[in-house]
Coordinates of C-alpha atoms in Angstrom, one line a residue:
M2 CA -34.2 51.9 64.6
S3 CA -33.6 49.4 61.9
E4 CA -30.9 46.8 62.1
P5 CA -28.3 46.5 59.3
P6 CA -28.6 43.5 57.0
Q7 CA -26.9 40.5 58.3
D8 CA -25.1 39.7 55.0
A9 CA -23.6 43.3 54.8
T10 CA -21.0 42.8 57.5
R11 CA -20.3 39.1 57.2
P12 CA -16.5 38.5 57.3
V13 CA -14.9 36.9 54.3
P14 CA -13.3 33.5 55.1
V15 CA -9.5 33.4 54.7
V16 CA -7.9 30.2 53.3
D17 CA -4.2 29.5 53.8
T18 CA -3.1 28.7 50.3
G19 CA 0.1 27.3 51.6
K20 CA -1.7 24.5 53.4
H21 CA -4.2 24.1 50.6
P22 CA -2.3 24.4 47.3
D23 CA -5.3 23.2 45.2
T24 CA -7.3 26.2 46.2
E25 CA -7.5 29.0 43.6
K26 CA -6.4 32.4 44.7
H27 CA -8.2 35.7 44.1
P28 CA -7.1 37.4 40.9
D29 CA -5.8 40.4 43.0
T30 CA -3.5 38.2 45.0
E31 CA 0.0 37.3 44.1
R32 CA 0.2 34.4 41.6
H33 CA 2.4 31.4 42.3
T34 CA 4.0 29.9 39.3
P35 CA 5.3 26.3 39.8
P36 CA 9.0 25.8 39.2
T37 CA 9.9 24.7 35.7
V38 CA 10.6 21.0 35.5
Q39 CA 13.6 20.3 33.4
Q40 CA 13.5 17.3 31.1
P41 CA 16.0 14.6 32.3
A42 CA 18.9 14.0 30.0
L43 CA 19.4 10.6 28.4
P44 CA 20.8 8.1 30.9
P45 CA 24.3 6.9 30.3
D46 CA 23.1 3.4 29.7
A47 CA 20.6 4.4 26.9
R48 CA 20.7 1.9 24.1
G49 CA 20.1 2.2 20.4
S50 CA 16.7 1.6 18.8
G51 CA 18.1 -0.9 16.4
R52 CA 17.4 -1.0 12.7
F53 CA 13.9 -0.6 11.5
W54 CA 12.7 -3.5 9.4
S55 CA 10.9 -3.0 6.1
A56 CA 7.7 -4.9 5.5
R57 CA 8.9 -5.9 2.0
R58 CA 5.3 -5.7 0.7
V59 CA 6.2 -5.3 -3.0
P60 CA 8.6 -8.3 -3.3
S61 CA 6.3 -10.4 -1.2
A62 CA 3.3 -9.6 -3.3
I63 CA 5.1 -10.3 -6.5
V64 CA 6.4 -13.7 -5.3
A65 CA 3.0 -14.6 -3.9
L66 CA 1.3 -13.7 -7.2
L67 CA 3.8 -15.6 -9.3
T68 CA 3.6 -18.7 -7.0
L69 CA -0.2 -18.6 -6.9
G70 CA -0.4 -18.2 -10.7
G71 CA 2.1 -21.0 -11.4
A72 CA 0.6 -23.4 -8.9
G73 CA -2.9 -22.7 -10.2
L74 CA -1.9 -23.3 -13.8
L75 CA -0.1 -26.5 -13.0
L76 CA -3.0 -27.7 -10.9
Y77 CA -5.5 -27.0 -13.7
D78 CA -3.3 -28.9 -16.2
V79 CA -3.0 -31.9 -13.9
I80 CA -6.7 -32.0 -13.3
A81 CA -7.3 -31.8 -17.1
V82 CA -5.0 -34.7 -17.8
R83 CA -6.7 -36.8 -15.1
L84 CA -10.1 -36.1 -16.8
G85 CA -8.7 -37.4 -20.1
Y86 CA -7.7 -34.1 -21.8
P87 CA -4.2 -33.7 -23.3
A88 CA -1.6 -31.8 -21.4
M89 CA -0.9 -28.2 -22.3
Y90 CA 1.6 -27.4 -24.9
W91 CA 4.1 -25.7 -22.5
R92 CA 4.2 -28.7 -20.2
R93 CA 4.8 -31.2 -23.0
E94 CA 7.5 -29.0 -24.5
L95 CA 9.1 -28.5 -21.2
A96 CA 9.2 -32.2 -20.5
R97 CA 10.6 -32.8 -24.0
Q98 CA 13.4 -30.2 -23.5
L99 CA 14.3 -31.6 -20.1
A100 CA 14.5 -35.1 -21.5
Q101 CA 16.6 -34.2 -24.6
R102 CA 19.0 -31.4 -23.3
P103 CA 22.0 -32.4 -21.3
L104 CA 22.6 -30.7 -17.9
D105 CA 25.7 -28.9 -19.2
D106 CA 23.8 -27.2 -22.0
I107 CA 24.0 -23.4 -22.0
P108 CA 20.2 -22.7 -21.7
V109 CA 20.0 -25.1 -18.8
L110 CA 22.9 -23.5 -17.0
A111 CA 21.5 -20.0 -17.7
G112 CA 18.1 -21.0 -16.3
A113 CA 19.7 -22.5 -13.2
A114 CA 21.8 -19.4 -12.7
F115 CA 18.8 -17.1 -13.0
V116 CA 16.8 -19.2 -10.5
T117 CA 19.8 -19.3 -8.1
A118 CA 20.2 -15.5 -8.3
L119 CA 16.5 -15.0 -7.7
G120 CA 16.6 -17.2 -4.7
L121 CA 19.7 -15.5 -3.2
W122 CA 18.0 -12.1 -3.7
L123 CA 14.9 -13.3 -1.9
I124 CA 17.0 -14.6 1.0
L125 CA 18.9 -11.3 1.1
L126 CA 15.6 -9.5 1.4
A127 CA 14.5 -11.8 4.2
I128 CA 17.6 -11.4 6.4
T129 CA 18.3 -7.7 5.9
P130 CA 16.2 -4.9 7.6
G131 CA 16.1 -2.4 4.7
L132 CA 14.8 1.2 5.3
R133 CA 18.4 2.5 5.0
N134 CA 17.0 6.1 5.0
L135 CA 16.2 5.8 8.7
L136 CA 18.9 6.4 11.2
P137 CA 18.1 4.8 14.6
M138 CA 18.3 7.0 17.7
L139 CA 19.1 6.3 21.3
R140 CA 16.1 5.0 23.3
P141 CA 15.8 6.3 26.9
R142 CA 13.1 3.7 27.7
H143 CA 12.5 0.2 26.5
D144 CA 9.1 1.1 25.0
V145 CA 10.3 4.1 23.0
R146 CA 11.8 3.8 19.5
A147 CA 12.7 6.7 17.3
A148 CA 14.7 7.4 14.1
L149 CA 15.8 10.3 12.0
T150 CA 15.7 10.4 8.2
R151 CA 19.0 11.1 6.4
D152 CA 17.6 14.4 5.0
A153 CA 16.6 15.6 8.5
A154 CA 20.0 14.8 10.0
A155 CA 21.8 16.4 7.1
Q156 CA 19.6 19.5 7.4
V157 CA 20.6 19.8 11.1
L158 CA 24.3 19.5 10.4
R159 CA 24.0 22.0 7.6
D160 CA 22.2 24.6 9.8
R161 CA 24.9 24.2 12.4
A162 CA 27.6 24.6 9.8
V163 CA 26.2 27.9 8.3
E164 CA 25.9 29.3 11.8
V165 CA 29.7 29.4 12.2
S166 CA 31.1 32.7 11.4
G167 CA 33.0 32.8 8.2
V168 CA 31.0 30.0 6.5
R169 CA 29.3 31.1 3.3
E170 CA 27.9 27.8 2.0
A171 CA 27.6 24.3 3.3
R172 CA 26.5 21.0 1.8
V173 CA 25.9 17.8 3.7
K174 CA 25.5 14.3 2.4
M175 CA 24.4 11.9 5.1
R176 CA 25.3 8.2 5.0
R177 CA 24.6 5.5 7.5
R178 CA 28.1 5.7 9.1
R179 CA 29.5 8.9 7.8
A180 CA 28.5 12.5 7.1
D181 CA 30.3 14.3 4.2
V182 CA 30.3 18.0 4.8
R183 CA 31.5 20.4 2.1
V184 CA 32.0 24.0 3.3
I185 CA 33.0 27.2 1.5
S186 CA 34.4 29.9 3.7
H187 CA 35.1 33.6 3.4
F188 CA 36.6 36.6 5.2
R189 CA 38.1 34.6 8.1
D190 CA 41.2 32.6 8.7
P191 CA 40.5 29.1 7.4
A192 CA 42.2 27.5 10.4
E193 CA 39.8 29.4 12.8
V194 CA 36.8 28.5 10.7
R195 CA 37.9 24.8 10.6
S196 CA 38.3 24.8 14.4
D197 CA 34.9 26.4 15.1
L198 CA 33.3 24.2 12.4
D199 CA 34.7 21.0 14.0
T200 CA 33.4 22.0 17.4
A201 CA 29.9 23.0 16.1
L202 CA 29.5 19.8 14.0
A203 CA 30.7 17.6 16.9
G204 CA 28.1 19.1 19.1
A205 CA 25.4 18.7 16.5
V206 CA 26.2 15.1 16.1
T207 CA 25.9 14.6 19.8
D208 CA 22.6 16.5 20.0
L209 CA 21.1 14.3 17.3
G210 CA 21.2 11.4 19.7
M211 CA 21.8 8.7 17.1
A212 CA 22.6 5.2 18.2
R213 CA 25.6 5.1 16.0
R214 CA 27.3 8.4 15.7
P215 CA 28.5 9.0 12.1
K216 CA 32.0 9.9 11.4
L217 CA 32.5 13.5 10.1
S218 CA 34.3 14.1 6.9
V219 CA 34.7 17.9 6.5
R220 CA 36.3 19.6 3.5
L221 CA 36.8 23.3 3.7
R222 CA 37.8 25.6 0.8
G223 CA 37.9 29.3 0.2
P224 CA 35.8 31.2 -2.3
G225 CA 36.8 30.8 -6.0
K226 CA 38.5 33.5 -7.9
K227 CA 36.2 36.0 -9.6
G228 CA 36.4 36.8 -13.2

């Protein structure tokens, strides 16, 4: 009488998946889905990202090139004079004009005004951030910065506006501190449309999470007369 194979009746080991959560279950067993983790809301002390500063590459490059060209030309002329060559015509003429013209002469005042305006413009570029198209958002963490473009924020407000029942058309112009909303309504009481519109837009502004919430300026009008 032959004995049955040893592997034919070997018991299958049972693993308690509750004690060993990392162990994979058999496909026929009941699957366990982990609970959905909700993203935490912004903390109440969340701060704004602050304005984003522009690199000002174009003005900096222009000023650097002009300064380099002027300094190089002046240095070349000074070296030429030291070597015994005559000074360039533009430097001799400039020295003559400065020696003969009084300070209250119109060309002198115009040149001084131009140089002053140019200097003030450069100072203004240096102390202002620029990038006015970016609207800073709240930052939940110190190492996270984000911003919305004006077009994106305007598109969100427009989509919320057209979702309101009774709104046929909506146009939004986004500014840094204000959002101008123009709405055309139909087939509903304008007072009800205005109430629902104010609620929807206020919620949209909150959902945008901007550091400085823009003020809403809503204008509602009915459809124009046909014919």
